[in-house]
Structure formats: structure tokens, C-alpha cells
Coordinates of C-alpha atoms in Angstrom, one line a residue:
Chain A
M1 CA 117.6 74.8 80.1
A2 CA 118.0 74.4 83.9
A3 CA 118.0 77.6 85.8
D4 CA 121.0 78.4 87.9
T5 CA 119.8 79.1 91.4
T6 CA 123.2 79.7 92.9
T7 CA 124.0 83.1 94.4
S8 CA 126.6 84.2 96.9
N9 CA 123.9 84.1 99.6
P10 CA 120.9 82.0 98.7
V11 CA 118.5 84.1 100.8
M12 CA 119.9 87.6 100.7
G13 CA 121.8 87.9 97.5
N14 CA 124.9 90.0 98.1
A15 CA 123.5 91.6 101.3
T16 CA 124.6 90.4 104.7
P17 CA 121.6 89.3 106.8
A18 CA 122.2 92.2 109.2
W19 CA 122.2 94.7 106.4
A20 CA 119.1 93.1 104.8
W21 CA 117.4 93.3 108.2
L22 CA 118.2 96.9 108.6
T23 CA 117.1 97.7 105.1
Q24 CA 113.8 95.9 105.7
V25 CA 113.2 97.8 109.0
R26 CA 113.8 101.0 107.0
A27 CA 111.4 99.8 104.2
F28 CA 108.5 99.2 106.6
S29 CA 109.2 102.3 108.6
E30 CA 109.5 104.7 105.7
R31 CA 106.4 103.1 104.0
C32 CA 104.3 103.7 107.2
L33 CA 105.5 107.3 107.5
R34 CA 104.9 108.0 103.9
E35 CA 101.3 106.6 104.1
V36 CA 100.7 109.0 107.0
R37 CA 102.2 111.9 105.1
N38 CA 99.9 111.1 102.1
S39 CA 96.7 110.9 104.3
W40 CA 95.1 114.0 105.6
T41 CA 93.1 112.0 108.1
M42 CA 96.1 110.3 109.7
L43 CA 98.2 113.4 109.5
S44 CA 95.6 115.6 111.2
I45 CA 95.2 113.0 114.0
V46 CA 99.0 113.0 114.6
I47 CA 99.3 116.8 114.5
G48 CA 96.0 117.9 115.8
L49 CA 94.3 115.4 118.1
P50 CA 96.2 115.4 121.4
A51 CA 97.7 118.8 121.0
G52 CA 94.3 120.2 120.1
M53 CA 92.8 118.5 123.1
Q54 CA 95.4 120.1 125.3
L55 CA 94.8 123.5 123.9
L56 CA 91.1 123.0 124.5
Y57 CA 91.7 121.9 128.1
G58 CA 94.2 124.7 128.7
Q59 CA 91.6 127.3 127.8
R60 CA 89.2 125.8 130.4
L61 CA 91.8 125.5 133.1
E62 CA 92.1 129.1 134.1
G63 CA 93.4 129.6 137.6
I64 CA 94.8 126.2 137.8
S65 CA 98.5 125.7 138.8
G66 CA 101.1 125.3 136.1
E67 CA 102.0 121.9 137.6
M68 CA 98.4 120.7 137.2
I69 CA 98.3 121.8 133.6
A70 CA 101.6 120.1 133.0
S71 CA 100.4 116.9 134.5
T72 CA 97.3 117.0 132.3
A73 CA 99.5 117.7 129.3
V74 CA 101.6 114.6 130.0
G75 CA 98.4 112.5 130.5
T76 CA 97.0 113.8 127.2
G77 CA 100.3 113.3 125.4
I78 CA 100.4 109.7 126.6
F79 CA 96.8 109.3 125.5
G80 CA 97.8 110.7 122.1
A81 CA 100.6 108.2 121.8
M82 CA 98.3 105.4 122.7
Y83 CA 95.6 106.5 120.2
I84 CA 98.1 107.0 117.4
C85 CA 99.7 103.6 118.0
L86 CA 96.4 101.8 118.2
Y87 CA 95.0 103.6 115.2
I88 CA 97.9 104.0 112.7
F89 CA 99.7 100.7 113.5
G90 CA 96.4 98.8 113.5
Y91 CA 95.0 100.5 110.4
Q92 CA 98.1 99.8 108.3
L93 CA 98.4 96.2 109.5
A94 CA 94.7 95.7 108.7
G95 CA 95.2 97.1 105.2
D96 CA 98.0 94.6 104.5
L97 CA 95.8 91.8 105.8
E98 CA 92.7 92.9 103.9
D99 CA 94.6 93.3 100.7
R100 CA 96.2 89.8 101.2
R101 CA 99.6 91.5 101.1
Y102 CA 101.0 89.0 103.7
E103 CA 100.5 86.3 101.1
A104 CA 103.0 88.2 98.9
Y105 CA 105.3 89.0 101.9
R106 CA 105.5 85.3 102.8
S107 CA 106.9 84.5 99.4
M108 CA 109.8 87.0 100.0
P109 CA 112.8 86.7 102.2
I110 CA 111.5 89.0 104.8
F111 CA 112.5 89.0 108.5
P112 CA 109.3 89.1 110.5
S113 CA 111.2 91.0 113.2
A114 CA 112.2 93.6 110.7
D115 CA 108.5 94.0 109.7
L116 CA 107.5 94.5 113.4
S117 CA 110.5 96.8 114.2
G118 CA 109.9 99.0 111.2
R119 CA 106.2 99.4 111.9
M120 CA 107.0 100.1 115.6
L121 CA 109.8 102.6 114.8
S122 CA 107.4 104.6 112.6
G123 CA 104.7 104.4 115.3
I124 CA 107.2 105.7 117.9
V125 CA 108.2 108.6 115.6
L126 CA 104.6 109.6 115.0
A127 CA 103.5 109.2 118.6
G128 CA 106.7 111.1 119.7
S129 CA 105.8 114.0 117.4
A130 CA 102.3 114.1 118.8
F131 CA 103.6 113.9 122.3
I132 CA 106.1 116.8 121.8
L133 CA 103.3 118.9 120.2
T134 CA 101.1 118.2 123.1
I135 CA 103.8 119.2 125.6
L136 CA 104.3 122.4 123.6
A137 CA 100.5 123.0 123.7
G138 CA 100.7 122.5 127.4
V139 CA 103.5 125.1 127.7
Y140 CA 101.4 127.5 125.6
T141 CA 98.5 127.1 128.0
G142 CA 100.6 127.7 131.1
A143 CA 102.1 124.4 132.0
S144 CA 105.4 124.5 133.8
F145 CA 107.8 121.6 133.3
E146 CA 111.1 120.8 135.0
L147 CA 113.4 117.9 134.9
R148 CA 113.8 116.2 138.3
G149 CA 117.3 115.0 137.4
L150 CA 119.5 113.7 134.7
M151 CA 118.1 110.2 135.1
S152 CA 114.7 111.6 134.3
I153 CA 115.5 111.8 130.6
P154 CA 116.1 108.0 130.0
I155 CA 113.2 107.1 132.4
V156 CA 110.7 109.4 130.5
F157 CA 112.1 108.1 127.2
L158 CA 111.7 104.5 128.4
A159 CA 108.2 105.2 129.7
F160 CA 107.2 106.7 126.3
V161 CA 108.7 103.9 124.2
V162 CA 107.1 101.2 126.3
T163 CA 103.7 102.9 126.0
C164 CA 104.0 103.0 122.2
V165 CA 105.2 99.4 121.9
F166 CA 102.6 98.1 124.4
W167 CA 99.6 99.7 122.7
M168 CA 100.7 98.7 119.2
V169 CA 100.8 95.1 120.3
V170 CA 97.4 95.5 122.0
A171 CA 96.0 96.4 118.6
M172 CA 97.3 93.2 117.0
P173 CA 94.8 90.5 118.3
F174 CA 91.9 92.7 117.3
I175 CA 93.3 93.3 113.8
L176 CA 94.3 89.7 113.3
Y177 CA 90.8 88.6 114.3
A178 CA 88.8 91.2 112.4
Q179 CA 91.2 91.7 109.4
N180 CA 89.2 94.8 108.6
E181 CA 90.4 98.4 108.1
R182 CA 87.1 99.9 109.5
V183 CA 87.5 98.0 112.8
A184 CA 91.1 99.3 113.0
E185 CA 89.9 102.8 112.2
Y186 CA 87.0 103.1 114.5
A187 CA 86.9 100.3 117.1
V188 CA 90.5 99.7 118.1
P189 CA 91.4 103.4 119.0
M190 CA 88.4 103.4 121.4
I191 CA 90.6 101.3 123.8
A192 CA 92.7 104.5 124.3
I193 CA 89.7 106.7 124.9
V194 CA 88.2 104.3 127.4
G195 CA 91.5 103.9 129.2
Y196 CA 92.1 107.6 129.2
I197 CA 88.7 108.5 130.7
A198 CA 88.4 105.5 133.1
T199 CA 91.8 106.3 134.7
G200 CA 91.5 110.1 135.0
F201 CA 93.6 111.3 132.1
N202 CA 95.8 108.2 132.3
G203 CA 96.4 108.7 136.0
A204 CA 97.3 112.4 135.8
N205 CA 94.1 113.6 137.5
T206 CA 93.1 110.8 139.8
E207 CA 90.2 112.6 141.2
L208 CA 88.5 112.2 137.8
S209 CA 89.0 108.5 137.8
P210 CA 86.5 106.0 139.0
I211 CA 89.4 103.7 139.8
D212 CA 91.0 104.5 143.1
G213 CA 94.2 103.7 144.9
E214 CA 97.4 101.9 144.3
I215 CA 96.2 100.2 141.1
L216 CA 96.8 103.4 139.2
N217 CA 100.5 102.9 139.7
Y218 CA 100.4 99.5 137.9
L219 CA 98.2 99.8 134.9
P220 CA 100.0 100.0 131.5
N221 CA 98.6 103.4 130.6
T222 CA 98.8 105.0 134.1
L223 CA 102.2 103.7 135.1
P224 CA 104.2 105.4 132.3
T225 CA 102.1 108.5 132.6
R226 CA 102.7 108.8 136.4
L227 CA 106.4 108.1 136.0
A228 CA 106.7 110.8 133.3
I229 CA 104.8 113.3 135.5
Y230 CA 107.0 112.5 138.5
H231 CA 110.1 113.2 136.4
L232 CA 108.8 116.1 134.3
V233 CA 106.6 117.9 136.8
P234 CA 108.4 117.7 140.1
G235 CA 106.0 120.1 141.7
G236 CA 103.0 118.0 140.5
A237 CA 104.1 115.0 142.5
E238 CA 104.2 116.9 145.7
S239 CA 101.1 118.9 145.2
S240 CA 98.4 116.2 145.4
V241 CA 98.2 115.9 141.6
L242 CA 99.2 112.4 141.9
P243 CA 97.6 110.6 144.8
P244 CA 98.2 107.8 145.7
V245 CA 101.9 108.1 146.3
S246 CA 103.6 108.2 143.0
A247 CA 105.3 105.4 141.2
V248 CA 108.9 106.4 141.8
G249 CA 110.9 103.3 142.9
P250 CA 113.0 101.1 140.7
E251 CA 110.4 98.4 141.0
Y252 CA 108.0 100.5 138.9
V253 CA 110.7 101.0 136.3
A254 CA 111.2 97.2 136.3
L255 CA 107.5 96.7 135.9
L256 CA 107.6 99.1 133.0
V257 CA 110.4 97.1 131.4
G258 CA 108.4 94.0 132.0
Y259 CA 105.4 95.5 130.1
G260 CA 107.7 96.3 127.2
V261 CA 109.4 92.9 127.1
L262 CA 106.0 91.1 127.4
A263 CA 104.6 93.3 124.5
L264 CA 107.6 92.7 122.3
A265 CA 107.4 88.9 122.9
V266 CA 103.7 88.7 122.2
G267 CA 104.1 91.0 119.1
T268 CA 106.9 88.9 117.7
V269 CA 105.1 85.6 118.3
L270 CA 101.9 86.9 116.8
L271 CA 103.6 88.3 113.7
T272 CA 105.9 85.4 113.2
T273 CA 103.4 82.6 113.7
V274 CA 100.1 84.1 112.6
L275 CA 101.2 86.3 109.7
Y276 CA 104.4 84.8 108.5
R277 CA 103.5 81.2 109.6
Q278 CA 107.1 80.4 110.5
G279 CA 106.7 78.7 113.8
W280 CA 108.8 80.4 116.4
R281 CA 111.6 81.8 114.2
P282 CA 111.9 85.6 114.4
Chain B
M1 CA 115.4 66.2 79.8
S2 CA 114.9 69.3 82.0
Q3 CA 115.0 68.8 85.7
T4 CA 111.9 69.6 87.8
C5 CA 112.1 72.8 89.9
I6 CA 108.6 72.7 91.4
E7 CA 106.8 69.5 92.4
A8 CA 103.3 69.5 93.8
T9 CA 102.3 66.1 95.0
N10 CA 98.7 65.2 96.1
L11 CA 98.4 68.8 97.1
G12 CA 95.2 69.7 98.9
K13 CA 94.2 73.0 100.4
S14 CA 91.1 73.8 102.4
F15 CA 89.9 77.0 104.0
D16 CA 87.4 76.7 106.9
D17 CA 86.5 73.1 105.8
E18 CA 86.0 74.3 102.2
L19 CA 88.1 72.3 99.8
V20 CA 89.7 74.5 97.2
L21 CA 92.5 72.2 95.9
D22 CA 92.1 68.5 95.9
D23 CA 95.0 66.1 95.1
V24 CA 96.8 68.4 92.7
N25 CA 99.8 66.9 91.0
L26 CA 102.0 69.2 89.0
S27 CA 105.6 69.3 87.9
V28 CA 107.2 72.5 86.7
R29 CA 110.4 72.0 84.7
S30 CA 113.3 74.3 85.1
G31 CA 113.5 76.9 82.3
E32 CA 110.0 76.3 80.9
L33 CA 107.1 78.6 80.4
L34 CA 104.1 76.9 81.9
A35 CA 100.6 78.2 81.5
V36 CA 98.1 77.2 84.2
M37 CA 94.7 77.6 82.6
G38 CA 91.2 77.4 84.1
P39 CA 88.0 79.3 84.6
N40 CA 87.6 81.8 87.4
G41 CA 87.2 80.3 90.9
V42 CA 88.8 76.9 90.3
G43 CA 91.6 77.5 92.7
K44 CA 94.4 78.8 90.5
S45 CA 95.4 81.7 92.8
V46 CA 95.4 79.3 95.8
L47 CA 97.6 76.9 93.8
F48 CA 100.0 79.7 93.0
S49 CA 100.1 80.7 96.7
C50 CA 101.1 77.2 97.6
L51 CA 103.7 77.0 94.8
A52 CA 105.2 80.4 96.1
G53 CA 105.3 79.0 99.7
S54 CA 102.7 81.6 100.9
E55 CA 100.2 78.9 101.9
H56 CA 100.9 75.7 103.7
P57 CA 99.2 72.7 102.0
T58 CA 96.4 71.1 104.0
H59 CA 97.7 67.8 102.7
G60 CA 100.3 66.6 100.2
S61 CA 103.4 68.6 99.5
V62 CA 105.0 71.3 97.4
T63 CA 108.7 71.3 96.9
V64 CA 110.9 73.9 95.2
F65 CA 114.3 72.7 94.2
G66 CA 113.7 69.7 96.5
E67 CA 112.8 71.6 99.6
P68 CA 109.3 72.4 101.0
A69 CA 108.1 75.6 99.3
T70 CA 107.3 77.2 102.6
D71 CA 110.9 76.8 103.8
R72 CA 112.3 78.8 100.8
S73 CA 111.5 82.4 100.2
D74 CA 114.4 83.2 97.9
T75 CA 113.4 81.1 94.9
T76 CA 110.3 82.8 93.5
S77 CA 109.1 86.2 92.5
F78 CA 105.3 86.1 92.9
L79 CA 102.7 88.4 91.3
L80 CA 99.6 87.9 93.4
Q81 CA 96.5 89.7 91.9
D82 CA 95.8 93.1 93.4
A83 CA 97.9 92.4 96.5
L84 CA 101.2 94.1 95.9
C85 CA 100.4 97.8 95.4
L86 CA 100.0 100.1 98.4
E87 CA 97.2 102.4 97.5
R88 CA 98.2 105.4 99.6
L89 CA 101.7 105.5 98.2
T90 CA 102.8 106.8 94.8
G91 CA 104.0 104.4 92.1
R92 CA 107.6 105.4 92.8
E93 CA 107.2 105.0 96.6
N94 CA 105.8 101.5 96.0
I95 CA 108.8 100.6 93.9
Q96 CA 111.1 102.0 96.5
F97 CA 109.3 100.0 99.3
Y98 CA 109.8 96.7 97.4
S99 CA 113.3 97.6 96.4
Q100 CA 114.2 97.9 100.1
L101 CA 112.2 94.9 101.1
H102 CA 113.5 92.4 98.7
P103 CA 117.3 91.9 98.7
M104 CA 117.2 90.6 95.1
F105 CA 115.3 93.6 93.7
T106 CA 117.2 95.0 90.7
S107 CA 117.4 98.4 88.9
E108 CA 115.5 96.8 85.9
W109 CA 112.4 98.5 87.2
R110 CA 113.4 101.6 85.2
E111 CA 113.2 99.7 82.0
Y112 CA 109.9 98.1 82.9
V113 CA 108.2 101.4 83.8
E114 CA 109.4 102.8 80.5
V115 CA 108.0 99.7 78.6
F116 CA 104.7 99.9 80.4
G117 CA 104.4 103.7 79.9
L118 CA 104.2 104.4 83.6
T119 CA 107.1 106.9 83.8
D120 CA 104.8 109.9 83.8
D121 CA 102.5 108.4 86.4
L122 CA 105.1 107.4 89.0
E123 CA 104.4 110.5 91.2
K124 CA 100.7 109.8 91.3
R125 CA 99.2 107.9 94.2
V126 CA 98.2 104.3 93.3
E127 CA 94.7 104.9 94.6
H128 CA 94.3 107.1 91.5
Y129 CA 95.6 104.5 89.1
S130 CA 93.3 102.5 86.8
G131 CA 93.1 98.7 87.1
G132 CA 95.5 98.3 84.2
M133 CA 98.0 100.7 85.6
K134 CA 98.0 98.9 88.9
R135 CA 98.7 95.6 87.1
K136 CA 101.6 97.2 85.2
L137 CA 103.1 98.4 88.5
E138 CA 102.7 94.9 90.0
L139 CA 104.4 93.5 86.9
T140 CA 107.2 96.0 87.2
I141 CA 107.8 95.0 90.8
T142 CA 107.6 91.3 90.1
L143 CA 109.8 91.3 87.0
S144 CA 112.4 93.5 88.8
I145 CA 113.1 90.8 91.4
D146 CA 115.9 88.5 90.3
A147 CA 114.6 85.0 91.1
P148 CA 115.0 81.6 89.4
I149 CA 111.2 81.1 89.3
Y150 CA 108.5 83.7 88.3
L151 CA 104.9 83.0 89.3
F152 CA 102.4 85.3 87.7
D153 CA 98.8 85.1 88.8
E154 CA 96.6 86.5 86.0
P155 CA 99.3 88.9 84.7
T156 CA 97.4 90.1 81.7
A157 CA 94.0 90.7 83.4
A158 CA 92.8 94.3 82.9
L159 CA 95.4 94.9 80.2
D160 CA 94.8 96.0 76.6
L161 CA 96.0 93.9 73.7
T162 CA 99.2 95.9 73.0
V163 CA 100.3 95.7 76.6
I164 CA 99.5 91.9 76.7
Q165 CA 101.8 91.4 73.7
E166 CA 104.5 93.4 75.6
V167 CA 104.0 91.3 78.7
H168 CA 104.3 88.1 76.6
R169 CA 107.6 89.5 75.2
L170 CA 108.9 90.2 78.7
L171 CA 107.9 86.7 79.9
R172 CA 109.7 85.1 76.9
E173 CA 112.7 87.4 77.7
K174 CA 112.8 86.0 81.3
Q175 CA 112.6 82.5 79.9
A176 CA 115.5 83.2 77.5
E177 CA 117.6 84.3 80.5
G178 CA 117.1 80.8 81.9
K179 CA 114.3 81.6 84.3
T180 CA 111.3 79.4 84.9
V181 CA 108.0 81.2 84.3
V182 CA 104.6 80.0 85.4
V183 CA 101.5 82.0 84.4
S184 CA 97.9 81.5 85.4
S185 CA 95.2 82.7 83.2
H186 CA 91.7 82.1 81.9
S187 CA 92.5 83.9 78.7
P188 CA 93.4 81.6 75.8
M189 CA 95.8 84.3 74.5
D190 CA 98.2 83.5 77.3
A191 CA 98.3 79.9 76.3
D192 CA 99.9 80.9 73.0
I193 CA 103.3 81.6 74.6
A194 CA 103.5 78.4 76.7
D195 CA 105.8 75.5 76.3
R196 CA 103.3 73.4 78.2
I197 CA 99.8 74.0 79.5
A198 CA 98.2 72.6 82.7
F199 CA 94.4 72.9 82.9
V200 CA 92.7 73.2 86.2
A201 CA 89.1 72.4 86.9
D202 CA 87.3 71.9 90.2
G203 CA 90.4 72.2 92.2
R204 CA 92.4 69.6 90.3
V205 CA 95.0 69.7 87.5
V206 CA 93.1 67.6 84.9
V207 CA 95.8 67.5 82.3
T208 CA 99.3 68.8 81.6
G209 CA 101.1 68.7 78.3
E210 CA 102.6 70.4 75.3
P211 CA 100.0 72.3 73.2
D212 CA 100.4 69.9 70.2
E213 CA 99.8 66.8 72.4
L214 CA 96.8 68.5 74.0
F215 CA 95.3 69.5 70.6
D216 CA 95.8 66.0 69.3
A217 CA 93.7 64.6 72.1
V218 CA 90.7 66.9 71.5
P219 CA 87.9 65.1 69.6
P220 CA 86.4 66.7 66.4
V221 CA 84.7 70.0 66.8
L222 CA 81.6 71.0 64.9
E223 CA 80.2 74.5 64.5
T224 CA 76.8 75.8 63.5
T225 CA 74.7 78.9 63.8
V226 CA 72.8 79.8 67.0
T227 CA 69.5 79.1 65.3
N228 CA 70.6 75.6 64.4
A229 CA 72.0 74.8 67.9
D230 CA 69.4 72.2 68.7
S231 CA 70.6 69.9 65.9
L232 CA 74.1 70.1 67.3
T233 CA 73.1 69.5 70.9
R234 CA 71.8 66.0 69.9
V235 CA 75.2 64.9 68.9
A236 CA 77.4 67.0 71.2
V237 CA 79.5 65.2 73.8
G238 CA 77.5 65.6 77.1
G239 CA 74.9 67.6 75.1
Q240 CA 77.1 70.6 75.8
L241 CA 77.5 73.6 73.4
F242 CA 80.1 76.4 73.6
P243 CA 79.6 79.9 72.3
S244 CA 81.9 80.9 69.4
D245 CA 82.0 84.0 67.2
G246 CA 78.5 84.2 65.9
G247 CA 77.6 80.6 66.5
V248 CA 78.0 77.6 68.7
R249 CA 80.5 74.7 68.8
A250 CA 80.4 71.2 70.2
F251 CA 82.8 68.3 70.7
V252 CA 81.6 65.1 69.1
S253 CA 83.0 61.6 69.0
P254 CA 84.9 60.7 65.8
D255 CA 82.0 58.4 64.7
E256 CA 79.4 61.1 65.2
S257 CA 81.7 63.4 63.3
V258 CA 81.4 61.2 60.2
S259 CA 77.7 60.7 60.5
T260 CA 77.0 64.4 61.1
A261 CA 79.3 65.6 58.4
E262 CA 76.4 66.1 56.0
M263 CA 74.1 67.8 58.6
E264 CA 72.7 71.0 57.2
A265 CA 74.6 74.2 58.2
V266 CA 77.1 72.2 60.4
T267 CA 80.8 72.6 59.7
R268 CA 83.6 70.4 61.0
L269 CA 86.5 72.6 62.1
E270 CA 90.0 71.6 60.9
Q271 CA 91.8 74.3 62.8
L272 CA 91.1 74.3 66.6
T273 CA 91.8 77.2 68.8
Y274 CA 93.0 77.6 72.3
T275 CA 89.5 78.4 73.3
D276 CA 88.4 74.9 72.1
L277 CA 91.3 73.5 74.1
F278 CA 90.2 75.4 77.1
N279 CA 86.6 74.4 76.8
Y280 CA 87.4 70.8 76.3
Y281 CA 89.7 70.4 79.2
T282 CA 87.9 72.6 81.7
A283 CA 84.3 71.7 81.0
D284 CA 82.8 68.7 82.9
L285 CA 82.5 66.5 79.8
P286 CA 82.0 62.7 79.8
A287 CA 85.0 60.6 78.6
T288 CA 85.3 60.7 74.8
P289 CA 86.9 58.2 72.5
R290 CA 89.6 60.2 70.6

């Protein structure tokens, strides 16, 4: 007997492509969040690592101004976001590769862009939680935050989202090359640590950085940090926390958007061509 | 005559210059239950990945309903050994993930978890499942997807006899619904449910046919005890013996069969098994007059 292959929509059944895409985004996102909830290691990194670091610094920063503590908290919060994005995004992607799960995914009608969006959405949620906890830890240790203006909210949000997206994509080439959970767990997050230390808490405390000058306003880890400090710690920008002159102009926001667009483009191409082997279709 | 739904033509697949499949030709007919049999490591899983559209052929082609398999992702439900389950999620969370992921996922999973006795274990994390439980969960996921073609790579591995019979019943049920079912296995038990069998050896499909045709083409089989094995080796095709329950077996040419009929402690078998079929088509034996 010949099988009837006719359905109302040959690829998506009764679901519209848009609905199927959204459902798949949700699938990847919820799956990633559940995996973190079920793993003490991952959960303790999200909850404890950057916030714990801030508490530790805070105790050692007696006699330091509230602006300086706040700047450090932002730098540490951005570090936490980078670490979490590199570690959790990379670890889960490596697990799928190591278990040959992409062979199964390729036999299913999955939108690669839904896969990437779902993973990134969960990464942003986790990194966002860690960032908020770090800011709260900063407040607990004496940090004083203040919004520079209403526009500060979208700019800080943009800076944070771009940070997450950028560093998740940075993890991808390493994971695709190594295809190994151990590399994802131990080696890839080192990028965040090296970046954090080499740039003086991501550009928050420039006197601790071996890198001097204007370049700290352009690096993908220091630019969003310094933008966020400018908007969340108005006193910090004026009180020599942020030499050189802070990244405040629209050109820096444009550069930030550029980093985000570049990361999304590279991430989409890598996932679509290397993992889903679909050429250039998203 | 049934139409063909999957067609592999001169299919070759290499990984890092290592040839895994070499000029495979295979037609799968719509609505049939085809068993792809072969020893471990002959390329069955890679063949299934190519049929499912998961792997691009290095040369040759695979078409599903007339289109390249890699261009269609709505036609197959594919059980790939040990690849579906997410260890850090519970059984229920795994099912939920795939139900959101695949637009054709159905609510039949409730029936399958019941049949496989997984209901009470759905809240446990899969990392705490046994190999058999993981396979049952993979089967639940694969069977719950409504697709015209089902590809099962070693669906009965790690399962006990009772569950294997249940899996066979479910595969027949899918076939009765008009679905095409392709099963890979190295267990002769799985051949029992097939309409046709394709044998794979050394990266090639060496023969495809209905069980009766394949049995008819097998030369006579003689059996003796292990202690009498030497006498059988002398007349065995290719000098090759195969272990059987408490003894050894060999294929012999029809002429040899007559001349050895009176050999001491040697029996000519009238009823061949799927194991004999498996041994004959997958072992590297010289051509035999049949």
C-alpha cells in the first residue's frame, strides 16, 4: 500500500511556519533552562560566581567610593554574563554535537534560526539573572547606582544583550572544532577570565589593565561595560573611574550594534551551514 | 506493484577519506517493512543517516519521494541510536522538548510510555535510566512523530525479549496504518517481521529480497559437533564454519552435500534459520552454485 504523504502543509503539518518557528525557539530555550535548573554545577555558576566575586571584592574595598564599587560591580556583572554565555551555551552545544544529536535534528523540519534564537534567549535570561544578582551584591557592598537618563535604560539593555550574543557566538568556532564537552566546560570560559583580567575588570578599573588608552572604548568586552557604567554610575564617569574619556557618543552605540549584527550573522552562518548543512538558508 | 519511496543510487559516503559506504543501491517500497541486516560496523547507521537526509552522500544520490533526501525533513521519523535523549532532562522533559520541536509530534506518546512501562519513570532524569529505558524513550519519541516513513536504527538493541515483541507489534501497527518502516539490526529476530530484507556487508548492500527468495538461494547447511568441526571444515564453502547452539554449521555446495550426507555425526539441516541467512549473506564467502 502506498503511503499518503499529503498534509495541509508538507513541512509543518497544521502549524504556520511562524508558529512552528516560535514553538521551536521555545523548545530550545526551555530545554536549555531546564538543563541548567537540573545541574547544580551550572546553577551555582549562574547564581554564585559573579555575585560571589562581587561580594568578595566588596569586602576588600573598604573606604572606596560607592561609584567605584558600582563600576566594579558592572564590570564583574558583564564578566559573569560573558562567562555564563561562553560556558553554558558552549557546553550545551558541545553536548549535542558529542551525542550526534544534530544528525537527528537534520532529519527534522527545524529552523536553524529557531535553534540559535532559543539557545541565545536562554543564555540572555541566565546571564541577565547573574547580572542582576551581581548588581544587587554590589548594592549590598556599598555601590551607588543612578540612571543618567531615560535613554540609559535601552542603551544598557542593548549593551547587555550584545555582550551575551557576541560571547555566545565566540564560543561556537571552538565548540565546532573540538566537539567536546570538556573543552566547552574548562577551556572556552577561560576566554572570559583572560578578557576580564587583561582589560581591568572589563574596562571598569583601567588602572588594573595592562592595555591603555582609547582601545578600551572599542573592545567587545570593554565597550558595553564602559557604556553601562556611564549610564548606571554617572558619578563614576566623572571621577576618574573610566579614563580614557568614556564611550558616550552615538558612534559607540553604533559600534555596539555592529558587534551584535556581526555576531548574529556569523552565528547564523555557522549554525546553518556547519550544523544543519543547509547552505545559506536560515 | 508498490511505488518506491526511497531510492539510494550508487550511494557512497566517506569520512576523512575513510570509505564507509561504497556504491549502495537500495529501493524502499512505500508501505513495506524492510529490515536492513548486517554485522556491527558495516555502515548501517551511516546508511540510515543518508536515508534520513542527515548526511549528504559523498557520491551517488538518495531520493525520498523523488526529491533529494537532504532537501526534505518532513518525510521521516528517525531513531538514531543513543542520540535523541538529553541526559540532564527527565523523561517527560525530553518528550516535551521533541513535542515542541517537531510540528508533527502527536499525543500518541502517552500510549507508548504506557506500553513500554515508562510511566512511573517519566520524572526521573534520563542520566539515571538504564540502556533499555533510554531506548524505550527514544522509541516513544520516534513513534510519536507522524511521518510517512519511519527509520529505526537498531530499535531492539538493549531490550529484553518481551519488549522486543512489543516493538515488533508497534512496527507492524505503523505498517498497517500505511507507513513505510525501515529497521536496521544485527539480530536475526528482527528479520522475522520484515516483508523484505537487505543485507549489508563491507559498506555495500549485497542482496535485497523477500525472505523466501533469500532462503531459496542459500546452499545446503550441514551441522556437526564442535569436536567434529575439522571434518566439516574440509567441505565447507570457503572453509568457514559458523557457531550454532552447541555445534558448528557450514554452507556446502549441493554436490558436496550429497557426498557428505553419510559423514559421521554430520546432519544436513532441512529448516534454515535467519541466523543461517545472516551468516550466508554477510560473511565473505566465495560464490557458490545453488
